[in-house]
Coordinates of C-alpha atoms and ligand atoms in Angstrom, one line a residue:
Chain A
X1152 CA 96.5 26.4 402.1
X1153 CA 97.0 24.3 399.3
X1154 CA 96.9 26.4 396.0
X1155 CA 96.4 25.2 392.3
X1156 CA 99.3 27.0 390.0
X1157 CA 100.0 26.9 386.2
X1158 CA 103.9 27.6 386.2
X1159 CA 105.3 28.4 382.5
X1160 CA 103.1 27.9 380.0
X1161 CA 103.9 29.0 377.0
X1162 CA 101.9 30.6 374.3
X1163 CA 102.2 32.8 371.2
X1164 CA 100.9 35.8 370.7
X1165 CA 97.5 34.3 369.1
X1166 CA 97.1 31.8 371.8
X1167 CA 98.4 28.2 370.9
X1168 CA 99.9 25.9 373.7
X1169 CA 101.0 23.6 371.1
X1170 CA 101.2 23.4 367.3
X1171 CA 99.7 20.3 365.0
X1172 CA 99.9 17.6 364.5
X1173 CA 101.2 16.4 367.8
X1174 CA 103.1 12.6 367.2
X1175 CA 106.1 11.2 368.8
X1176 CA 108.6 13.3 366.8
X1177 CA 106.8 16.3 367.3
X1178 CA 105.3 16.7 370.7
X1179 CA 104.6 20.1 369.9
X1180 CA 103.8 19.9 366.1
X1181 CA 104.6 22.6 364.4
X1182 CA 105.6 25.0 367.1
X1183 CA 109.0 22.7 367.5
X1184 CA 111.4 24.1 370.4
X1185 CA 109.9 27.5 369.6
X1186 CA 108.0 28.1 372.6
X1187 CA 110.3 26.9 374.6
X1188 CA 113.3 28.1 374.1
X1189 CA 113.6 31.1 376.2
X1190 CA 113.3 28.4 379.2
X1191 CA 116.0 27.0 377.6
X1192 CA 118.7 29.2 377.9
X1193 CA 118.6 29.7 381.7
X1194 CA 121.0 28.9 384.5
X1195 CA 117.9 26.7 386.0
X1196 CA 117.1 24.5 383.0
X1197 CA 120.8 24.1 382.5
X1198 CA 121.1 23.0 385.7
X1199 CA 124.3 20.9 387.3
X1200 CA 125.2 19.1 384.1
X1201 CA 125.5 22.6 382.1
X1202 CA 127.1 26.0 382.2
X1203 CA 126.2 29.4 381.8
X1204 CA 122.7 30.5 381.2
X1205 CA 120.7 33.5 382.2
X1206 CA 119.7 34.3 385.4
X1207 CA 117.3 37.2 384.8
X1208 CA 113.4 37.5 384.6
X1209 CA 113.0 34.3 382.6
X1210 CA 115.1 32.4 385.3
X1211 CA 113.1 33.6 388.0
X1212 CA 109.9 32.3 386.6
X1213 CA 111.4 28.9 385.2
X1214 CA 112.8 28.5 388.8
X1215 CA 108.9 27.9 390.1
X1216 CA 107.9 25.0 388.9
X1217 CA 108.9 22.0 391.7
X1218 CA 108.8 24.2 394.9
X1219 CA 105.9 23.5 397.0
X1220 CA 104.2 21.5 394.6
X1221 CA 102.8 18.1 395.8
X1222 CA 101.1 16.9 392.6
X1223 CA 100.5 17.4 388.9
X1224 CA 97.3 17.2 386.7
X1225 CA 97.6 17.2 382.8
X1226 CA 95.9 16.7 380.3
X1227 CA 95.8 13.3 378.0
X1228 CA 97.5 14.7 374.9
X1229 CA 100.4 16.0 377.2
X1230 CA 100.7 12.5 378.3
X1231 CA 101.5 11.3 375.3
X1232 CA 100.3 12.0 371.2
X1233 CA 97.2 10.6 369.7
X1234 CA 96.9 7.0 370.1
X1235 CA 99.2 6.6 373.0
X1236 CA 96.9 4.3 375.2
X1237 CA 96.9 2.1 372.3
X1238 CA 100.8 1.1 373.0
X1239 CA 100.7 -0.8 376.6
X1240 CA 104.7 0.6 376.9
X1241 CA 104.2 4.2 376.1
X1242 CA 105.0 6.1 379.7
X1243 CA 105.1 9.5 378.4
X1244 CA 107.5 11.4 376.5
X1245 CA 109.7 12.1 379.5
X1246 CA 112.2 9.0 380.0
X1247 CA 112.5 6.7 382.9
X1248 CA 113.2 9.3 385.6
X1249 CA 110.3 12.1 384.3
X1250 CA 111.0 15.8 385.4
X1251 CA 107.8 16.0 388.4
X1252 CA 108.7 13.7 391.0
X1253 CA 105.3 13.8 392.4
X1254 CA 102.1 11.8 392.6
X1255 CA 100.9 13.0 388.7
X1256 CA 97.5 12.6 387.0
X1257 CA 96.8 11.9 383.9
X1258 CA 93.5 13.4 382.5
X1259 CA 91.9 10.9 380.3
X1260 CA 89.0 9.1 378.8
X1261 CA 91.4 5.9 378.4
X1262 CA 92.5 4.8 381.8
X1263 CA 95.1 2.3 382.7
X1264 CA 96.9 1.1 386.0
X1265 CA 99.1 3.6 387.6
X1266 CA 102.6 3.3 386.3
X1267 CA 105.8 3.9 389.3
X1268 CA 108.9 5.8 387.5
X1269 CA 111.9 6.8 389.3
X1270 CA 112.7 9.9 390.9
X1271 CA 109.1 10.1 392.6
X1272 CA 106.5 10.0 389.9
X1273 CA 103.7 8.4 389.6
X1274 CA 101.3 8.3 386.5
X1275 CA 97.5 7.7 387.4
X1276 CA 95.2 7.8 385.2
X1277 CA 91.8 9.4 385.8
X1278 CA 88.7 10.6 384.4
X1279 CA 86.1 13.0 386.1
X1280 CA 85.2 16.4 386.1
X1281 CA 87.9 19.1 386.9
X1282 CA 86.4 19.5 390.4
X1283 CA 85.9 15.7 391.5
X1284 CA 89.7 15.3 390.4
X1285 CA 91.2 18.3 392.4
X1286 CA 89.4 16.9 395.0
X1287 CA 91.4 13.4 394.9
X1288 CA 95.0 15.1 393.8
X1289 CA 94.9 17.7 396.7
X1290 CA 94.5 14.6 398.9
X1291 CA 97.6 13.1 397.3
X1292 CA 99.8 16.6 397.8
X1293 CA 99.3 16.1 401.3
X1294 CA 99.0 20.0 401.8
X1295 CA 101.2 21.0 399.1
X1296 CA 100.6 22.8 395.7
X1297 CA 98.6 21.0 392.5
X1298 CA 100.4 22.2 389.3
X1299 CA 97.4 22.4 386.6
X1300 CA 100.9 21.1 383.8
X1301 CA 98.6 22.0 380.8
X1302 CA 98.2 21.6 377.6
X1303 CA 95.6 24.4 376.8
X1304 CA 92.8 22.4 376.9
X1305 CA 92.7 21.3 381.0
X1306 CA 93.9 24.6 381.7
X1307 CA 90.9 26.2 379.7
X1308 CA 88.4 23.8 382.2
X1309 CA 90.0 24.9 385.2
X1310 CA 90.1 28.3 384.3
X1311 CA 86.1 27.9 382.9
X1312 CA 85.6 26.4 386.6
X1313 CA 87.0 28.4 388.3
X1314 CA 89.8 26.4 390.2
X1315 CA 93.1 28.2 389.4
X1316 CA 94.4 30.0 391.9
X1317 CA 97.9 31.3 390.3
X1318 CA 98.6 31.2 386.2
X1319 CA 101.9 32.2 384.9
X1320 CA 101.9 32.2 381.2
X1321 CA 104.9 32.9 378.7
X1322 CA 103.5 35.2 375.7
X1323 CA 106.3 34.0 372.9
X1324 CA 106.7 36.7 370.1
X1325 CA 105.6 33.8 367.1
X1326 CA 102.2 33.4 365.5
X1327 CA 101.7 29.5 365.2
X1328 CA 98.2 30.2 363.2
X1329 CA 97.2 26.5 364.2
X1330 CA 97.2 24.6 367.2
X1331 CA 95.2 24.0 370.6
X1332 CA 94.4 27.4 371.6
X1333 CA 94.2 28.9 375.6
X1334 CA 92.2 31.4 375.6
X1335 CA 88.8 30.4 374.0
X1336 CA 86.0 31.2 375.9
X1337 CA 87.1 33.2 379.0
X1338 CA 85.5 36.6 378.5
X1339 CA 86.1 38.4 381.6
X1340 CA 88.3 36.1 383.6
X1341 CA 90.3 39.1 384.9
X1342 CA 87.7 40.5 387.0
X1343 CA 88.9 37.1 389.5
X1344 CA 92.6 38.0 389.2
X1345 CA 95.0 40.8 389.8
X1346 CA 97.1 40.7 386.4
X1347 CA 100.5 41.3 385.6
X1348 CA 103.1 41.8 382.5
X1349 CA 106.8 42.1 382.3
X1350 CA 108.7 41.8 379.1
X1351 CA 111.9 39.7 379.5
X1352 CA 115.2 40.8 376.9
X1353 CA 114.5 37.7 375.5
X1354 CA 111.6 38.6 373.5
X1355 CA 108.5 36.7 375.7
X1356 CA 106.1 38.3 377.8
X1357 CA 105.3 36.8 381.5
X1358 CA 101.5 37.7 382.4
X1359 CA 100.4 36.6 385.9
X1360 CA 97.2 36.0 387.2
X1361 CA 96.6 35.5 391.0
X1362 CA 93.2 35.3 392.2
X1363 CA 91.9 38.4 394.3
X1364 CA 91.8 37.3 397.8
X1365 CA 88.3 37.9 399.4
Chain B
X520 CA 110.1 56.2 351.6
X521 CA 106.3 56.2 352.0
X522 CA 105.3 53.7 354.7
X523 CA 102.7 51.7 355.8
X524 CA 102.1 52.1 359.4
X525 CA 99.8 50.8 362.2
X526 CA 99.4 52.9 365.3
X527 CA 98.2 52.3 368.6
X528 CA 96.0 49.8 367.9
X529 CA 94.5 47.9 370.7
X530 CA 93.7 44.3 371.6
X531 CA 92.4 42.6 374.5
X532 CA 94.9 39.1 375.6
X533 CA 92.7 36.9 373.1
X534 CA 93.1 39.1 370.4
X535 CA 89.8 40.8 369.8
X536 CA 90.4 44.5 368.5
X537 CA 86.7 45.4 369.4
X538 CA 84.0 44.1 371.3
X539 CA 80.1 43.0 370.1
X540 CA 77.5 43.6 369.0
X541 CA 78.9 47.4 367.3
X542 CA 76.1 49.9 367.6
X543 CA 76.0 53.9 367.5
X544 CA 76.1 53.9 371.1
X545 CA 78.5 51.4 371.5
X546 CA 81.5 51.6 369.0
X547 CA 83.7 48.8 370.6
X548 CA 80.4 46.8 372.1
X549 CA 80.8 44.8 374.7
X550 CA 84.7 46.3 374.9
X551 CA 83.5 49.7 376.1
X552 CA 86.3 52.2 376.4
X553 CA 88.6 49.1 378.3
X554 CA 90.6 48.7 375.2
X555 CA 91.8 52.2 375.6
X556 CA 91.7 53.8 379.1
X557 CA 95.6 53.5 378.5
X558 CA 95.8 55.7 375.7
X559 CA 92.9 58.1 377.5
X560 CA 95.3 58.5 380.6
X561 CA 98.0 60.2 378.9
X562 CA 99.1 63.8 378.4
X563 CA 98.9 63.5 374.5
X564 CA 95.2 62.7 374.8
X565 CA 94.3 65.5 377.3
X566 CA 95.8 67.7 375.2
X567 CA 95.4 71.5 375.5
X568 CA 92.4 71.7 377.6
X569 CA 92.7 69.4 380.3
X570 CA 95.8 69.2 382.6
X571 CA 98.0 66.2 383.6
X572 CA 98.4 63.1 382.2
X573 CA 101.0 60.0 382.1
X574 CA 104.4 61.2 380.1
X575 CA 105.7 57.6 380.3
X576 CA 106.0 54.8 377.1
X577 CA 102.1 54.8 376.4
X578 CA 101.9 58.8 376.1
X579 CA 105.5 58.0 373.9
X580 CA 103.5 55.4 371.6
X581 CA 100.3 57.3 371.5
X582 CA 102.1 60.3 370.3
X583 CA 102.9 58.3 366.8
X584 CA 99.1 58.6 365.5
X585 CA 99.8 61.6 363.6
X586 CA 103.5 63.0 362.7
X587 CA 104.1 61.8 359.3
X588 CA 101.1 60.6 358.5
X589 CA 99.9 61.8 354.7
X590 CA 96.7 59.5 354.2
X591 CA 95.0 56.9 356.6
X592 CA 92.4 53.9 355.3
X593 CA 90.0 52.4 357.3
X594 CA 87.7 49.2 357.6
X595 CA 83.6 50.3 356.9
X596 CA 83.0 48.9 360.3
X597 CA 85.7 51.4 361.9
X598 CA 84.0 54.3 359.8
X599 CA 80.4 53.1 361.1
X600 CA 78.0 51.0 362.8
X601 CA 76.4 47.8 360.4
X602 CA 73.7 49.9 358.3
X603 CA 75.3 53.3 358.2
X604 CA 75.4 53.5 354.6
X605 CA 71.5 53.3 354.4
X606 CA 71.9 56.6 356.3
X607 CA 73.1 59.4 353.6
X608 CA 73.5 61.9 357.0
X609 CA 76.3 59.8 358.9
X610 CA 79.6 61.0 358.6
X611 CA 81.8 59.1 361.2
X612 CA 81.9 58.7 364.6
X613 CA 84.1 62.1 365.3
X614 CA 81.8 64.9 365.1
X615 CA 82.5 67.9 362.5
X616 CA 86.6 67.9 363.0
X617 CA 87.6 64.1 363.0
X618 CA 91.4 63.6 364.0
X619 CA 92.4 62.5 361.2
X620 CA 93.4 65.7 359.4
X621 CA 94.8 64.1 356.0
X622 CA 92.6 62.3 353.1
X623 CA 90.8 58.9 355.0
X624 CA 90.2 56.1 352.4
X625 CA 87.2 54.1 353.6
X626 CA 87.6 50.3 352.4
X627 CA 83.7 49.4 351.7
X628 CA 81.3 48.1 349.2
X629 CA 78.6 50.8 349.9
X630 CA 81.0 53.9 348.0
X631 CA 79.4 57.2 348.2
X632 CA 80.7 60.3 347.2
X633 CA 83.4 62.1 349.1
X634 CA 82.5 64.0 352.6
X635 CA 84.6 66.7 353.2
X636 CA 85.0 67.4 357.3
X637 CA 86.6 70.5 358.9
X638 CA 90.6 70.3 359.6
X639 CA 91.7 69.0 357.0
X640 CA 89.8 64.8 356.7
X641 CA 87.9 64.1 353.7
X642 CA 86.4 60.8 353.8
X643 CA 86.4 58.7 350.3
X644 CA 85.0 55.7 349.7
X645 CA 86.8 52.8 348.2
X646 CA 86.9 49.6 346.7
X647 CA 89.7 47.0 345.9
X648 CA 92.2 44.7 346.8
X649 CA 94.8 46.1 349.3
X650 CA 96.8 46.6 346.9
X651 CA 95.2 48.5 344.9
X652 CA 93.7 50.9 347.2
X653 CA 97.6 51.2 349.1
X654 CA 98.3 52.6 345.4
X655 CA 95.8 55.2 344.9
X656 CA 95.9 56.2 348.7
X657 CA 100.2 56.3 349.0
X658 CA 99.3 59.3 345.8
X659 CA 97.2 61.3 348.0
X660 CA 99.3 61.1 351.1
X661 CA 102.0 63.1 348.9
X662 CA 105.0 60.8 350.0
X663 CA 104.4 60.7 353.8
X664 CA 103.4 57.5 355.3
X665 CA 100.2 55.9 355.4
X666 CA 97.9 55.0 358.3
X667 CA 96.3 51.5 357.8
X668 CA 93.4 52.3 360.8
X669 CA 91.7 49.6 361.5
X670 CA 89.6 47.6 362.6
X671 CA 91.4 43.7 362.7
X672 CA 89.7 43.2 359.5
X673 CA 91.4 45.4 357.6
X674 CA 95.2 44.8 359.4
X675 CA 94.8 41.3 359.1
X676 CA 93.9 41.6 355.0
X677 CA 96.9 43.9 355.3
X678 CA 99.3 42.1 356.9
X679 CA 98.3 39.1 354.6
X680 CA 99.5 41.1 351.6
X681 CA 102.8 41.9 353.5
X682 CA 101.8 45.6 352.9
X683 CA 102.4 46.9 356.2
X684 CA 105.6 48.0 357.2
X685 CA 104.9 48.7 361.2
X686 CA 102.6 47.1 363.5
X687 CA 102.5 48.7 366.9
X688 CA 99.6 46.8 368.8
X689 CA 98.6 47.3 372.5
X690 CA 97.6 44.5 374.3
X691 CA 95.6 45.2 377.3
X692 CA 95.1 42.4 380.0
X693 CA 91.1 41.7 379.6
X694 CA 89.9 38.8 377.7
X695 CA 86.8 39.7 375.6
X696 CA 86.3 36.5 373.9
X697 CA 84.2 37.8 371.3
X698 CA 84.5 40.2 368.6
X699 CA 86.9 41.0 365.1
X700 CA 90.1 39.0 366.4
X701 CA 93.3 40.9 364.7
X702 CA 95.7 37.3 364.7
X703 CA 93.8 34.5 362.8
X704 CA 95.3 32.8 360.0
X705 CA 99.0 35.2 360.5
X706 CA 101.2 31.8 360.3
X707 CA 105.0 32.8 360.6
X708 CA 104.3 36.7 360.4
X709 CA 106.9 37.0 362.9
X710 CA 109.4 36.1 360.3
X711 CA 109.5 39.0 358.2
X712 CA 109.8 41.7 361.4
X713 CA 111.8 42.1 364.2
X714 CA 109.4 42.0 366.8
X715 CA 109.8 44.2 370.4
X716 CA 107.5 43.9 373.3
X717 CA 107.5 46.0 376.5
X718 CA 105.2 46.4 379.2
X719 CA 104.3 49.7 380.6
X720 CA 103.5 50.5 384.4
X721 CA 99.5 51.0 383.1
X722 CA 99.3 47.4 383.0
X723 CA 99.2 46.8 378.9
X724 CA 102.3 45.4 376.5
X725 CA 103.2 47.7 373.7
X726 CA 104.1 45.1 370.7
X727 CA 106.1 46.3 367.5
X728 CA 106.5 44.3 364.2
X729 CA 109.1 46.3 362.0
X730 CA 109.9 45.0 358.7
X731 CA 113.1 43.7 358.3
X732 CA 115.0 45.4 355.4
X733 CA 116.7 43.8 352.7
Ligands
NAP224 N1 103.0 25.4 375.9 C1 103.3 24.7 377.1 O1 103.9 25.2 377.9 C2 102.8 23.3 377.2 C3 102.6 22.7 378.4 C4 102.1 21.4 378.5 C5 101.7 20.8 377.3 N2 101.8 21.4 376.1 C6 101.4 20.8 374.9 O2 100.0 20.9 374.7 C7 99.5 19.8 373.9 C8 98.3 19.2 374.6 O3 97.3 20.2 374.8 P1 95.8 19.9 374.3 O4 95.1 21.2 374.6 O5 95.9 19.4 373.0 O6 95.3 18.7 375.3 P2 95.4 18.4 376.9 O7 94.9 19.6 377.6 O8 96.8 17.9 377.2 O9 94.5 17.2 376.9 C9 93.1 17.2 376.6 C10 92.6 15.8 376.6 O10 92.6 15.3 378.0 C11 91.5 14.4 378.2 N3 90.6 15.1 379.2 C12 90.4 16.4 379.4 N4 89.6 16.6 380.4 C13 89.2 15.4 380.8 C14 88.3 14.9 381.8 N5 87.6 15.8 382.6 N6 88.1 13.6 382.0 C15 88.8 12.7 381.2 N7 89.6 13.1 380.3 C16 89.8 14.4 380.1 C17 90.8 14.3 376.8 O11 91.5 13.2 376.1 P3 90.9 11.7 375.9 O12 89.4 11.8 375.7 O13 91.6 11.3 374.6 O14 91.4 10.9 377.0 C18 91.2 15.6 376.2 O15 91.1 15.6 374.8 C19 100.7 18.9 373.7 O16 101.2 19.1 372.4 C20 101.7 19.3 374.8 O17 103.0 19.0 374.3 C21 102.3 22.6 376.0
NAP225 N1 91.2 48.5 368.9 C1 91.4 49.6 368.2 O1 92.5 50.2 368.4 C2 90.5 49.9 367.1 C3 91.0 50.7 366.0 C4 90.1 51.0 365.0 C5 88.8 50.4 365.0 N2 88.4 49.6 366.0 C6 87.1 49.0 366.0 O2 87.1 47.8 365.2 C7 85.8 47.6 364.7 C8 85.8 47.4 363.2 O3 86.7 46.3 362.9 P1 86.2 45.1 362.0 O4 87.3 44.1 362.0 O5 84.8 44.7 362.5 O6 86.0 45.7 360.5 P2 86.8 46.8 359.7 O7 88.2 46.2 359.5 O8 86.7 48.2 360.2 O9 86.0 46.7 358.3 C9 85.8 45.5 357.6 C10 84.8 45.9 356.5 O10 85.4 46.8 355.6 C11 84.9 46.5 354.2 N3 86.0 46.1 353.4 C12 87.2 45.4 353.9 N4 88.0 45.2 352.8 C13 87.4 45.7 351.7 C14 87.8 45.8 350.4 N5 89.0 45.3 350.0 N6 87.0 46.4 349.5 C15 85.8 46.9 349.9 N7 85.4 46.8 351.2 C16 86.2 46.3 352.1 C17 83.9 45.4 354.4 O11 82.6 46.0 354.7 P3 81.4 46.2 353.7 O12 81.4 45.0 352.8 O13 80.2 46.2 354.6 O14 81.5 47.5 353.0 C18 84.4 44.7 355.7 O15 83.4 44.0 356.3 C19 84.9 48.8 365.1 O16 84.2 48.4 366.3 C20 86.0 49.8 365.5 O17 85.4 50.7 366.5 C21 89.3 49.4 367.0

């Protein structure tokens, strides 16, 4: 059965997804590279082009993100920063060959025509309540995993609705104090999930939620 | 050196060092005793009278809270419910012999005159900055280290005035969403500690923050 997964998304220990302000030198504001650099120093991020890298607990996880997944939703201020559908060229911050290559949606209040990359992505643009729009992107996985890509704020609605099955998130030992926060709002969301922690060497925390089957 | 030490305190994933609303029943509120079944489940807490217990890294952690300690202070909302200074009968939540065994500084803006307990705890009442207090209460611990108790309130102020020296929280994998939330308005704490995080087979993350010297 088709699942809906959240695959490394990093926080810090108060919360944030993200620092501010997000523009298109800092797509993560104030937080920089900092929540992201445990992901990359592994053998998997460093891929073919790169050596070395770790291939422990971190690894593992990173490694998760394109099997079995048939489609991406995110939210419109991963797409792009504040403004972006004001710039008919802007396709994201992720070059001409973007890392999902897979049918992805787009989240947003400002839609626009679908827009073909290489390497298998798709941007559409779509607006609707989290429901109605896992509806249309499980159609489009044909079968396979939706990816809920983030930031904070979409995962927050799909938590809120109910419609994650699997969420892997990356505690990261900073406190941004600022930011778009993840978990506002959730009281009790563990009763739905069997939860688990494991501390990597590098610093982070990986907590997993999957949903308690029956 | 006298230090100022945090120990054992526990948060839920979002942060919240307590439940809500706080009432004489219901110390942590909504919370219950989730925040610390952990701590409850280990041999330091059964102590003499009741047999077994976990002998792993939470009974390790747990068995900080005393040795060393000269003097502990404590937030007016750990010491009672709202309202109990318009009762002159309430001493604490602990019954005759609190655990505390050393002179406890209540921070609060209701000061009554000292309350002396059995085993050693005599509760004072105190006003100030942090700084101020740290001062008189680092004279009565006689050169051991201080306990900064609790609740977030008071940490956070704490931590704010760089006056704590080691943080050991416990996160435990429930989401509250409501009540005192220990990281709001921290910023770059991380900087001035090196921070440690490891997860313990009970299902919660211990957390350090040492100060880095020099
Ligand atoms: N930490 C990580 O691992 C990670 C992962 C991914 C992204 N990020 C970062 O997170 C940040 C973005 O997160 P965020 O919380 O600010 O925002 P977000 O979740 O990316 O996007 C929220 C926005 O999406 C649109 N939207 C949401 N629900 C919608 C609906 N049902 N219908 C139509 N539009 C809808 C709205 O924008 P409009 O009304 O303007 O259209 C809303 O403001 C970025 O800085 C990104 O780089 C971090
Ligand atoms: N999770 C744990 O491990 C743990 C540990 C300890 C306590 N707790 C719980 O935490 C909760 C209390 O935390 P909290 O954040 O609500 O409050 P708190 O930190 O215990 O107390 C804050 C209060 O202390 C007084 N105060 C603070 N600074 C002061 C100063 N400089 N001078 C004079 N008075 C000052 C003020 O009260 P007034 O103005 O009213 O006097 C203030 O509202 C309780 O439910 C307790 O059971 C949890």
């Amino acid at each position: 059965m088709s699942r809906t997964r959240v695959t490394s998304f990093a926080i810090s220990l108060d919360g944030f997804g993200t620092g501010e302000p997000q523009t298109r030198e800092t797509p993560f504001g104030h937080a920089g590279e900092r929540l992201h650099e445990w992901m990359f120093a592994t053998r998997w991020w460093r891929g073919a082009n790169e050596p070395g890298g770790s291939r422990g607990v971190d690894d593992a996880f990173a490694r998760q993100f394109e099997p079995g997944i048939g489609a991406e939703i995110m939210g419109a201020n991963k797409f792009g920063p504040p403004g972006w559908h004001e710039d008919p060229d802007w396709k994201g911050w992720w070059g001409p060959n973007p890392p999902f290559h897979t049918p992805t949606f787009v989240l947003t209040h400002h839609a626009r025509e679908p827009i073909e990359m290489e390497g298998g992505t798709t941007f559409y643009f779509v607006e609707g309540t989290p429901q109605e729009v896992l509806e249309q992107v499980r159609e489009a996985a044909g079968g396979k995993d939706v990816r809920i890509g983030g930031g904070a704020t979409i995962i927050r609605d799909f938590l809120s609705a109910g419609l994650i099955d699997h969420l892997h998130v990356v505690q990261v030992p900073i406190l941004l104090g600022r930011g778009s926060r993840l978990w506002d709002g959730l009281e009790g969301l563990e009763k739905d999930f069997d939860v688990e922690a494991v501390t990597s060497p590098s610093g982070v925390t990986h907590l997993t939620f999957t949903r308690t089957e029956g």
